[in-house]
mmCIF file of C-alpha atoms in Angstrom:
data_model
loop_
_atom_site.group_PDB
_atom_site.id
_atom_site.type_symbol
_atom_site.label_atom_id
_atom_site.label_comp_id
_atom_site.label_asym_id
_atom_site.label_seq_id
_atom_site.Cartn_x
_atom_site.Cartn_y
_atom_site.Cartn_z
ATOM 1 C CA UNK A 1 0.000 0.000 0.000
ATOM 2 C CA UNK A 2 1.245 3.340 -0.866
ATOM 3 C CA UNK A 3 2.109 5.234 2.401
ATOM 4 C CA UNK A 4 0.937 9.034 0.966
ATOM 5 C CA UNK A 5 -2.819 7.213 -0.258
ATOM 6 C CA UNK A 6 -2.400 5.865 3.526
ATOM 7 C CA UNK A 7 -1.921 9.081 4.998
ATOM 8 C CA UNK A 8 -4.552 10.521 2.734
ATOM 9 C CA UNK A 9 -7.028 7.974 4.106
ATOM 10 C CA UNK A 10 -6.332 8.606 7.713
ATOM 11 C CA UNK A 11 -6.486 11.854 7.406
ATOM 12 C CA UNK A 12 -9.654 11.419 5.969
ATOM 13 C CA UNK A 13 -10.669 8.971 8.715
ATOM 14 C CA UNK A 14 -9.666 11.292 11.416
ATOM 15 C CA UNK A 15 -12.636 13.684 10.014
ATOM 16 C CA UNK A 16 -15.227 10.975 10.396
ATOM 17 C CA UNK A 17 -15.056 9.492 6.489
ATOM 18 C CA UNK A 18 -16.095 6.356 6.615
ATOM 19 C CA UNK A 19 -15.259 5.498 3.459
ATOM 20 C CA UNK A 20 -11.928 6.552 3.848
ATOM 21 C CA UNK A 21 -11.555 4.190 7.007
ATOM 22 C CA UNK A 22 -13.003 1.592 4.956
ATOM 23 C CA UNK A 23 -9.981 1.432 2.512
ATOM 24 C CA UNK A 24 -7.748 1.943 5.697
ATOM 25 C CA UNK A 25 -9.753 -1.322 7.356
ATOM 26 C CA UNK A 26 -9.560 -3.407 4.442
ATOM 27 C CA UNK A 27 -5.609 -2.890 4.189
ATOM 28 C CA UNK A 28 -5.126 -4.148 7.903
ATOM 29 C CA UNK A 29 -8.071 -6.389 8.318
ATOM 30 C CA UNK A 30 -5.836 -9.789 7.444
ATOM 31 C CA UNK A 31 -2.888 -8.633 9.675
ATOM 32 C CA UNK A 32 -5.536 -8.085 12.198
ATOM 33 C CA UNK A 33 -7.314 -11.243 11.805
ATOM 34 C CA UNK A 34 -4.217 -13.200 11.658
ATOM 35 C CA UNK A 35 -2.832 -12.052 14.944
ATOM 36 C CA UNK A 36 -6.259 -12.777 16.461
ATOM 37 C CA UNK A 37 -6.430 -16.037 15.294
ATOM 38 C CA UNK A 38 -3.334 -17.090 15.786
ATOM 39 C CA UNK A 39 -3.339 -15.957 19.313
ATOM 40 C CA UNK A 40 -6.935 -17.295 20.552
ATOM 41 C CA UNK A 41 -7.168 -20.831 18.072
ATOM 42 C CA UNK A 42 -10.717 -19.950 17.202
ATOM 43 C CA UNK A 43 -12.194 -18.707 14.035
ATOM 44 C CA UNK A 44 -14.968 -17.385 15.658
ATOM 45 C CA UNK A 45 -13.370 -15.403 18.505
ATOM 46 C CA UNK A 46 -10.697 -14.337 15.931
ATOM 47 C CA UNK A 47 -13.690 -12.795 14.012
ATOM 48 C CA UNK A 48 -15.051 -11.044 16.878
ATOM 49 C CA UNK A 49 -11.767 -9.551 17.704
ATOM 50 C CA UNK A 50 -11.051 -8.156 14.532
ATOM 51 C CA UNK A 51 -14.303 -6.857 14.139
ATOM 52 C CA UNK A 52 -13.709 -5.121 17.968
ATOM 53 C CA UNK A 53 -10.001 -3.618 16.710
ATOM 54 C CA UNK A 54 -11.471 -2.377 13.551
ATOM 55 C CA UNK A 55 -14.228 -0.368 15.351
ATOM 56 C CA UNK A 56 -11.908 0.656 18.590
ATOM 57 C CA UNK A 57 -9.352 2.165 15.427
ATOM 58 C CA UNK A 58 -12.053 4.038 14.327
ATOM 59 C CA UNK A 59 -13.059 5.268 17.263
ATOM 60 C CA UNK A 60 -9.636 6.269 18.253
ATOM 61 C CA UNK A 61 -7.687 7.178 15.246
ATOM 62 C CA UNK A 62 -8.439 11.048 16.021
ATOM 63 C CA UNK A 63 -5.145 10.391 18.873
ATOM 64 C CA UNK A 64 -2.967 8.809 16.220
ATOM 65 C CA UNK A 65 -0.343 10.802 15.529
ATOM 66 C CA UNK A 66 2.470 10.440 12.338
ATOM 67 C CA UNK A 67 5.584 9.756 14.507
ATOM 68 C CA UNK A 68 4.997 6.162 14.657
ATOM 69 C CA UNK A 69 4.105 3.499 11.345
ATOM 70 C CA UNK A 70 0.252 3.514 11.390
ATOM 71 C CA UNK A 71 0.423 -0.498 11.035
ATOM 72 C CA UNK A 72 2.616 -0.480 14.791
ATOM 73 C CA UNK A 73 0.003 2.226 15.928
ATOM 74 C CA UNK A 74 -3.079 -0.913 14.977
ATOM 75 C CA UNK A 75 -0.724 -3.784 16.090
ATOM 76 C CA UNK A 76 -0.609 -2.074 19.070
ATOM 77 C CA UNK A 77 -4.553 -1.673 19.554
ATOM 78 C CA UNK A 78 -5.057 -5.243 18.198
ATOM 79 C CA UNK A 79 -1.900 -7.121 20.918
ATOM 80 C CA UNK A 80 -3.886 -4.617 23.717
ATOM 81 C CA UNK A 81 -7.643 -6.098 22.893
ATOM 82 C CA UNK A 82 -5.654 -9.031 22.420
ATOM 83 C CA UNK A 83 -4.546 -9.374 25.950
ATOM 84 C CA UNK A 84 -7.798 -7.878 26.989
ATOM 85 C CA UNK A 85 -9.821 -10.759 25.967
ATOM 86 C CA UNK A 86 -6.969 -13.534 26.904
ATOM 87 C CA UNK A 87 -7.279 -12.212 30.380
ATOM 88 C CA UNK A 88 -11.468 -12.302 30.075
ATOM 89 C CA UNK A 89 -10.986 -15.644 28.828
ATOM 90 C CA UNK A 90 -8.781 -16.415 31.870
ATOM 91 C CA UNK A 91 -6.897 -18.802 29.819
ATOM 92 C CA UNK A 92 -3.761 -20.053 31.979
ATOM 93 C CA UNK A 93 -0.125 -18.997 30.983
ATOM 94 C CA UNK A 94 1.410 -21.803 29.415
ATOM 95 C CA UNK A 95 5.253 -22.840 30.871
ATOM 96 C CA UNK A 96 8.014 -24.687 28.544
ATOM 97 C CA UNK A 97 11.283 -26.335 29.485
ATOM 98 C CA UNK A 98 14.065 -25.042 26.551
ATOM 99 C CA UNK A 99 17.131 -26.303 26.297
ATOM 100 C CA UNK A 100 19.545 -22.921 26.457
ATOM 101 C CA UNK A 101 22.267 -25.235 24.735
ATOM 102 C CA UNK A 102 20.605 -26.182 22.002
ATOM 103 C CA UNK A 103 22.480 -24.942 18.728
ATOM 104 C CA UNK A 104 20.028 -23.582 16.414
ATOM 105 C CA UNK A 105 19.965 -24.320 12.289
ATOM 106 C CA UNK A 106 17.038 -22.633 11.260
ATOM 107 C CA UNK A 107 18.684 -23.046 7.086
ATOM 108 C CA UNK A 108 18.965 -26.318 8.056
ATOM 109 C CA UNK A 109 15.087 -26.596 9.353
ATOM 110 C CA UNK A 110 14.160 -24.171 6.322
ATOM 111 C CA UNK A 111 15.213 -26.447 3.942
ATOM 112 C CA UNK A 112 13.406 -29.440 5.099
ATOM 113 C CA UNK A 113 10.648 -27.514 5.335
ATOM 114 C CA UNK A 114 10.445 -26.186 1.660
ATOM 115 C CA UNK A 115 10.618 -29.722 0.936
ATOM 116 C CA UNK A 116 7.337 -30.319 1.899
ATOM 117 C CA UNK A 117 3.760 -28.998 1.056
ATOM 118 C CA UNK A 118 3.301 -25.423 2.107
ATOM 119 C CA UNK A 119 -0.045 -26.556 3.395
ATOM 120 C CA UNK A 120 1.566 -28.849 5.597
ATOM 121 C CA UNK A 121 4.312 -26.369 6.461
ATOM 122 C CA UNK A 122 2.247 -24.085 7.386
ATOM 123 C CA UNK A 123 -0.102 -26.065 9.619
ATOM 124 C CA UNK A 124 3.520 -27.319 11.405
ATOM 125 C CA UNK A 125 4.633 -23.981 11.752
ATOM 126 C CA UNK A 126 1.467 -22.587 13.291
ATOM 127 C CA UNK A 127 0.750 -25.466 15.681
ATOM 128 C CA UNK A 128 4.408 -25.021 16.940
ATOM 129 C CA UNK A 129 3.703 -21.195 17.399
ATOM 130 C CA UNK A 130 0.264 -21.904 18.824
ATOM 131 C CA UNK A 131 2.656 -23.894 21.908
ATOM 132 C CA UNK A 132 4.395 -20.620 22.642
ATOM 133 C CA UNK A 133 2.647 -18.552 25.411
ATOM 134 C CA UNK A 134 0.727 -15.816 24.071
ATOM 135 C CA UNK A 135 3.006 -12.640 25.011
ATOM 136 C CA UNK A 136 5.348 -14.384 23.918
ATOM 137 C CA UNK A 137 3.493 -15.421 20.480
ATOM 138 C CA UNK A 138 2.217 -11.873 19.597
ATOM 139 C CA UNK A 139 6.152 -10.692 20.172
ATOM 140 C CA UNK A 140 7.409 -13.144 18.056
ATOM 141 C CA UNK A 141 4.446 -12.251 15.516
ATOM 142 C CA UNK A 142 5.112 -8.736 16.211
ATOM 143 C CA UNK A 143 8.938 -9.032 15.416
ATOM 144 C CA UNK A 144 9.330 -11.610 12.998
ATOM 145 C CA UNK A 145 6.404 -11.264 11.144
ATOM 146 C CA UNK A 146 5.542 -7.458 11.211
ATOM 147 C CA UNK A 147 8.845 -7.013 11.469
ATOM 148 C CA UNK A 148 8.655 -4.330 14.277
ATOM 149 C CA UNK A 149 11.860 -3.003 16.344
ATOM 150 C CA UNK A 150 12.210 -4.136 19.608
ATOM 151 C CA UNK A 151 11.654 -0.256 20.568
ATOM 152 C CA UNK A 152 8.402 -0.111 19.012
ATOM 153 C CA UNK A 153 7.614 -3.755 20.727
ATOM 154 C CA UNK A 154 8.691 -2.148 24.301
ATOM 155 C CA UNK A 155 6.393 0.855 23.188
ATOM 156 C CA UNK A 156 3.462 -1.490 22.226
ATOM 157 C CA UNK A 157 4.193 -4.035 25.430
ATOM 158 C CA UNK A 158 5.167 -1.798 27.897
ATOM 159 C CA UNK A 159 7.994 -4.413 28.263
ATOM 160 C CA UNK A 160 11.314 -3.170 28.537
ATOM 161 C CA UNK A 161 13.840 -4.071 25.359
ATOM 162 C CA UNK A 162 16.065 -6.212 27.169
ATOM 163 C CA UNK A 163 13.050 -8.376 28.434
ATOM 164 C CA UNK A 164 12.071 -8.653 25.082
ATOM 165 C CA UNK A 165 15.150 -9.256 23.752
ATOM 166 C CA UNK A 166 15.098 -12.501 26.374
ATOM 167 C CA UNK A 167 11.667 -13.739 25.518
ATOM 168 C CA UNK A 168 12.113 -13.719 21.800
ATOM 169 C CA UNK A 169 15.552 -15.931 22.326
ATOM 170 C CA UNK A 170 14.179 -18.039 24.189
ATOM 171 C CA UNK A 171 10.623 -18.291 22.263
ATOM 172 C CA UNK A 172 12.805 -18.714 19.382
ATOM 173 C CA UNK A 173 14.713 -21.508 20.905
ATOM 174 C CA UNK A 174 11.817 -23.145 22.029
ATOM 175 C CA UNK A 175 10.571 -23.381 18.150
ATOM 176 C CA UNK A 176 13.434 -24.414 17.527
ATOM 177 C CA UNK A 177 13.469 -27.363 19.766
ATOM 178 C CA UNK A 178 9.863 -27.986 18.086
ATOM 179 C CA UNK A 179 10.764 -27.425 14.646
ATOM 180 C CA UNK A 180 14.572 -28.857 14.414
ATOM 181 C CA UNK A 181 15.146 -31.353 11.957
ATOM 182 C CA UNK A 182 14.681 -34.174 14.324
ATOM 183 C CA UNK A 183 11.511 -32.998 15.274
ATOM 184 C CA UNK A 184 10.030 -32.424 11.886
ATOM 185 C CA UNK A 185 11.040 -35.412 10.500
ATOM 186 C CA UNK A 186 8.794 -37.268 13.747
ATOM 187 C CA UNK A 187 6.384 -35.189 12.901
ATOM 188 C CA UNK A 188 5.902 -35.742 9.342
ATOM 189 C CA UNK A 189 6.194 -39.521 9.507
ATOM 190 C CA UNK B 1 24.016 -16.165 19.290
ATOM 191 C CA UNK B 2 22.605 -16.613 16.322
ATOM 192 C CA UNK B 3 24.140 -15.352 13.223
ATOM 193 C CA UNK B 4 21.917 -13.091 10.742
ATOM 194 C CA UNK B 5 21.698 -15.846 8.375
ATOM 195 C CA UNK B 6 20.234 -17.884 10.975
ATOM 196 C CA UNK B 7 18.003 -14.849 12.135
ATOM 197 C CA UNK B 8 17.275 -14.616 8.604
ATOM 198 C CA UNK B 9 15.947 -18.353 7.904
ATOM 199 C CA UNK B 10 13.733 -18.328 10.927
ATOM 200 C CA UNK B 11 12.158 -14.837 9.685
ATOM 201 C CA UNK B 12 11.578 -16.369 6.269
ATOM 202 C CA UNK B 13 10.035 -19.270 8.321
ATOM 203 C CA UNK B 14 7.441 -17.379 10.049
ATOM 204 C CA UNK B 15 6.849 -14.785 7.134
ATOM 205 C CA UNK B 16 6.179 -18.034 5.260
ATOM 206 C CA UNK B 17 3.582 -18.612 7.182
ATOM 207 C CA UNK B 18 1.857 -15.466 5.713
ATOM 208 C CA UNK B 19 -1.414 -13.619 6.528
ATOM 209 C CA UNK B 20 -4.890 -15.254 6.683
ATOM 210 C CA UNK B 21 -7.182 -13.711 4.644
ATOM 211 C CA UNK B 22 -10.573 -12.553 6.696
ATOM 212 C CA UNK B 23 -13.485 -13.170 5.910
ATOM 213 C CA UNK B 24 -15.536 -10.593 4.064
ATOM 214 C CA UNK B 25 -18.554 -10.432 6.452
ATOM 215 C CA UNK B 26 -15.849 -8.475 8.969
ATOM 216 C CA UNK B 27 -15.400 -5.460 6.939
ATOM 217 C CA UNK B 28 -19.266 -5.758 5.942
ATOM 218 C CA UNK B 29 -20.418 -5.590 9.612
ATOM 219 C CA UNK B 30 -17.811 -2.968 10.731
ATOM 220 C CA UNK B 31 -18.822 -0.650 7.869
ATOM 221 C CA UNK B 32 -23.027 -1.190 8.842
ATOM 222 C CA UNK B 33 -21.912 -0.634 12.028
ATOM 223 C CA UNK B 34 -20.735 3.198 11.801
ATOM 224 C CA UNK B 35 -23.095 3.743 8.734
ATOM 225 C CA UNK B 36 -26.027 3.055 11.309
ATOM 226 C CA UNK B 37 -23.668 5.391 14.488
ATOM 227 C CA UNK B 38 -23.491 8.060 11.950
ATOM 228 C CA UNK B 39 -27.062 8.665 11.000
ATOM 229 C CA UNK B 40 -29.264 9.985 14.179
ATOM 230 C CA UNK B 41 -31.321 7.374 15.947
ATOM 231 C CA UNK B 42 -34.979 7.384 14.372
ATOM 232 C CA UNK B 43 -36.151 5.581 17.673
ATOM 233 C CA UNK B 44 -37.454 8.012 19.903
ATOM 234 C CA UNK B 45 -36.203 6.303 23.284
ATOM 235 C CA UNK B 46 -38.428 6.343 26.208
ATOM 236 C CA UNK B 47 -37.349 8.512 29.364
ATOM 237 C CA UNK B 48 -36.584 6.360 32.035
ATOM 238 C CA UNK B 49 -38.421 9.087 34.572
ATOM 239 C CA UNK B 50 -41.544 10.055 32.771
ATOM 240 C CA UNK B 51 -42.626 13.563 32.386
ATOM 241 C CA UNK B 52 -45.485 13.305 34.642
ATOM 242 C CA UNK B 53 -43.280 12.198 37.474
ATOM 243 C CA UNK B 54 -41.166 15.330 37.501
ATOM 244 C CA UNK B 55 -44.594 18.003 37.208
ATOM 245 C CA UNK B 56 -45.551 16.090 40.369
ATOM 246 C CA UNK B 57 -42.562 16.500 41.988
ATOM 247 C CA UNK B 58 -42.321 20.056 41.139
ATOM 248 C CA UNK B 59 -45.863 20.826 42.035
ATOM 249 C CA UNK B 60 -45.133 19.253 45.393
ATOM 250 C CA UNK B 61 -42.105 21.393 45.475
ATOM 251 C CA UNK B 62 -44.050 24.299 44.795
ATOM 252 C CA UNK B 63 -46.930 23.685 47.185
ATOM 253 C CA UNK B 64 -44.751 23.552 49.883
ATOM 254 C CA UNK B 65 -42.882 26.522 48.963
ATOM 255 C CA UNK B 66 -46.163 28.521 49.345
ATOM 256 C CA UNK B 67 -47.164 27.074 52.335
ATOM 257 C CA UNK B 68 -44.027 27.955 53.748
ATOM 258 C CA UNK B 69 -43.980 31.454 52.981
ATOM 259 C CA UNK B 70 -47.493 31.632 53.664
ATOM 260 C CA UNK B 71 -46.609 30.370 57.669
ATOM 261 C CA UNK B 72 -45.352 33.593 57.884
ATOM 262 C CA UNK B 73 -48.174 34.910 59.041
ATOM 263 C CA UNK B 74 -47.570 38.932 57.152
ATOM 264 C CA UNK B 75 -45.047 38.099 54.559
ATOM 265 C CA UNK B 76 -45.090 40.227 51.700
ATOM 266 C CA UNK B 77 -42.536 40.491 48.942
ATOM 267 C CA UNK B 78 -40.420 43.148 49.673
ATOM 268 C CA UNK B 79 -40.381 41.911 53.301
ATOM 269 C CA UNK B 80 -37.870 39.140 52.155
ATOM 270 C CA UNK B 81 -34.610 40.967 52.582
ATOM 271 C CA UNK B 82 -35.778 41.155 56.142
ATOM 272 C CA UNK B 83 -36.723 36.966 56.100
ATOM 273 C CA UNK B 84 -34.063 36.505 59.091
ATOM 274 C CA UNK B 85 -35.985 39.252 61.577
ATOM 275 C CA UNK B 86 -39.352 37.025 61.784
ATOM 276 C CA UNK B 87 -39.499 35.218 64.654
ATOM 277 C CA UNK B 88 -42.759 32.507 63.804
ATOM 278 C CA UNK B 89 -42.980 28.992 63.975
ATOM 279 C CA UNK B 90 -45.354 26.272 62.793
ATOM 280 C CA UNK B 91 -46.001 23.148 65.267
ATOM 281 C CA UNK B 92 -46.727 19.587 64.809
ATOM 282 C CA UNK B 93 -47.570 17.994 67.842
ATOM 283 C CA UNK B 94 -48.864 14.649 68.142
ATOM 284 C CA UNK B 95 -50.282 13.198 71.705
ATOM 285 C CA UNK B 96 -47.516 11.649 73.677
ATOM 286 C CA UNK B 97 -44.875 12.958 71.369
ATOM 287 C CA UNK B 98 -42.302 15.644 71.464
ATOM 288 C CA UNK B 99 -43.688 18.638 69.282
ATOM 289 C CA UNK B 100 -41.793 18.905 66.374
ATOM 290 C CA UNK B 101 -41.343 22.689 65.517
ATOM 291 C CA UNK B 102 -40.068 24.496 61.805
ATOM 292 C CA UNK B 103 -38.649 27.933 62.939
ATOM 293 C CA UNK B 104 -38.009 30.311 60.296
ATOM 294 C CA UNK B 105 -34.327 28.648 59.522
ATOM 295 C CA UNK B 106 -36.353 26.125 57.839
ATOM 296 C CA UNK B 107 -37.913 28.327 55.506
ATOM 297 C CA UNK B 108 -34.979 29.675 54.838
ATOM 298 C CA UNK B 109 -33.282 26.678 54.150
ATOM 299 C CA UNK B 110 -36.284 25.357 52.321
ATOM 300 C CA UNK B 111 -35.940 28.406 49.954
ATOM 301 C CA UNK B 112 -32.753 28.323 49.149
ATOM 302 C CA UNK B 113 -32.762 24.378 48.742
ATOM 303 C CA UNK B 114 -35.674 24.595 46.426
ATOM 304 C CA UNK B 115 -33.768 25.428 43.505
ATOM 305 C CA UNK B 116 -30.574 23.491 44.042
ATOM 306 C CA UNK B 117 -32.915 20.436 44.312
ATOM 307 C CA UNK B 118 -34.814 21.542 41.459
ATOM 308 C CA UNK B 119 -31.625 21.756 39.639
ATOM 309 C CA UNK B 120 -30.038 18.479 40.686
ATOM 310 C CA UNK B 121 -33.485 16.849 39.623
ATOM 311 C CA UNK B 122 -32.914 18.518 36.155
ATOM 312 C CA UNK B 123 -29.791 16.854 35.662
ATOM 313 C CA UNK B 124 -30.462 13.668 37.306
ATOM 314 C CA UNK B 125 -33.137 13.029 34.654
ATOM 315 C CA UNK B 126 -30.536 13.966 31.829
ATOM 316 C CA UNK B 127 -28.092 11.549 33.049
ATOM 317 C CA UNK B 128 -30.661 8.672 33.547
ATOM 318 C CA UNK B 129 -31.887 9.554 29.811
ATOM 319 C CA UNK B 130 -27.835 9.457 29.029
ATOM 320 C CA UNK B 131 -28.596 13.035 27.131
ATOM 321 C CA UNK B 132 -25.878 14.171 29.699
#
């Protein structure tokens, strides 16, 4: 998406366009809905997030300002309603054992994964994700995926960098433990 | 640590992954949603205190108002800057009780009250019709 058209359109959205907000909407929507469904395993509640995030950006984007990427300014809103409804749904804050020594070879993991269906790759990916607790999940989302700085994380979080800095080693070592060669090679057969 | 190539592989792993694509309806109900906020409410909503409730109340209000200043026996407009010199009072005694008196302080009170009541009734109604 062009960034001027985007500022055009939140500009526009600021002053109560709908339309406007409804080109901004549809440009986020998947990155919304991904995060929520990735984070709560459930099409339905995924659904009914997005649809909350969408409305809560419209009702709020008169206090975005322009210093920060608009897409960090919604990934924000969306991890926050995120958490929100986590904590409503009480769900308990998964623990995992990693082994600290473990060498990662994520080339080495990459390539047995492109040798397999990118259906199937997917679904291992995700499920191995979907084990991660779900801070930790939307930071490695929020890093990896979005491809956020950890300063805009800490901003988002209210985590400090070097805490994030720890959980995304150590989130990424646990994947790695679940997605090493070994492990993928069980899986598959 | 983990070298950038490595940093780079997992990256590529999870981008790989890519974005779900949401369905339709999402957008469709967001977008009814503020097209139905935006235009004013056709439904006339009912007050919650009815109309007749609040002329009672102030007819009450009133009615004892009056028949305060009328317990002062020669009141008369002008006479009201000098409300603090009457000395009056109105009794209710019942048998085998102490008698209960109002002494012009009351009055007084009751006057000044009046409005601030009258007031605080106004806006209790707008907040319990959330026009406030």
């Amino acid at each position: 998406m062009n960034k001027d058209q985007e500022s055009v359109w939140i500009e526009a959205s600021q002053n109560g366009d709908i339309r406007a907000f409804g080109k901004l909407a549809q440009a986020y929507q998947d990155m919304i809905f991904t995060l929520a469904s990735r984070l709560l395993n459930n099409q339905h509640d995924a659904e009914d997030l997005c649809q909350e995030v969408l409305l809560k950006i419209f009702m709020t984007i008169g206090q975005y300002k322009a210093t920060a990427p608009f897409g960090a300014w919604v990934y924000r809103i969306t991890y926050n309603e995120s958490i929100n409804r986590i904590r409503k749904l009480k769900r308990n804050k998964e623990s995992y054992n990693i082994d600290t020594n473990l060498r990662e070879n994520w080339v080495e993991t990459s390539n047995v994964l492109n040798d397999i269906e990118e259906k199937e790759r997917k679904e291992l990916i995700v499920s191995a994700l979907n084990k991660l607790p779900e801070e930790d999940r939307l930071l490695i989302m929020g890093y990896y995926f979005e491809e956020l700085p950890v300063k805009e994380l800490a901003r988002v979080t209210d985590l400090s960098e070097s805490n994030i800095k720890i959980k995304l080693f150590r989130s990424r070592k646990y994947l790695y433990q679940l997605l090493s060669v070994p492990s993928v090679k069980e899986k598959l057969l | 640590m983990v070298s950038n190539k490595q940093e780079q592989a997992f990256k590529d792993l999870i981008q790989s992954t890519g974005y779900e694509s949401s369905p339709g309806s999402i957008l469709t109900s967001v977008m009814d949603q503020l097209e139905k906020e935006k235009q004013p409410s056709q439904v006339k909503e009912s007050a919650l205190i009815p109309r007749w409730v609040f002329v009672i109340v102030l007819v009450v209000l009133f009615a004892f108002t009056g028949f305060s200043l009328h317990a002062i026996q020669d009141f008369y407009i002008p006479g009201l800057s000098n409300l603090f010199q009457y000395s009056w009072e109105f009794d209710f005694s019942l048998r085998g009780l102490p008698k209960l008196g109002i002494g012009k302080t009351s009055t007084i009170i009751a006057i000044c009250a009046l409005p601030m009541m009258l007031v605080q009734f106004y806006f209790i109604k707008k907040f319990y019709e959330r026009s406030i």
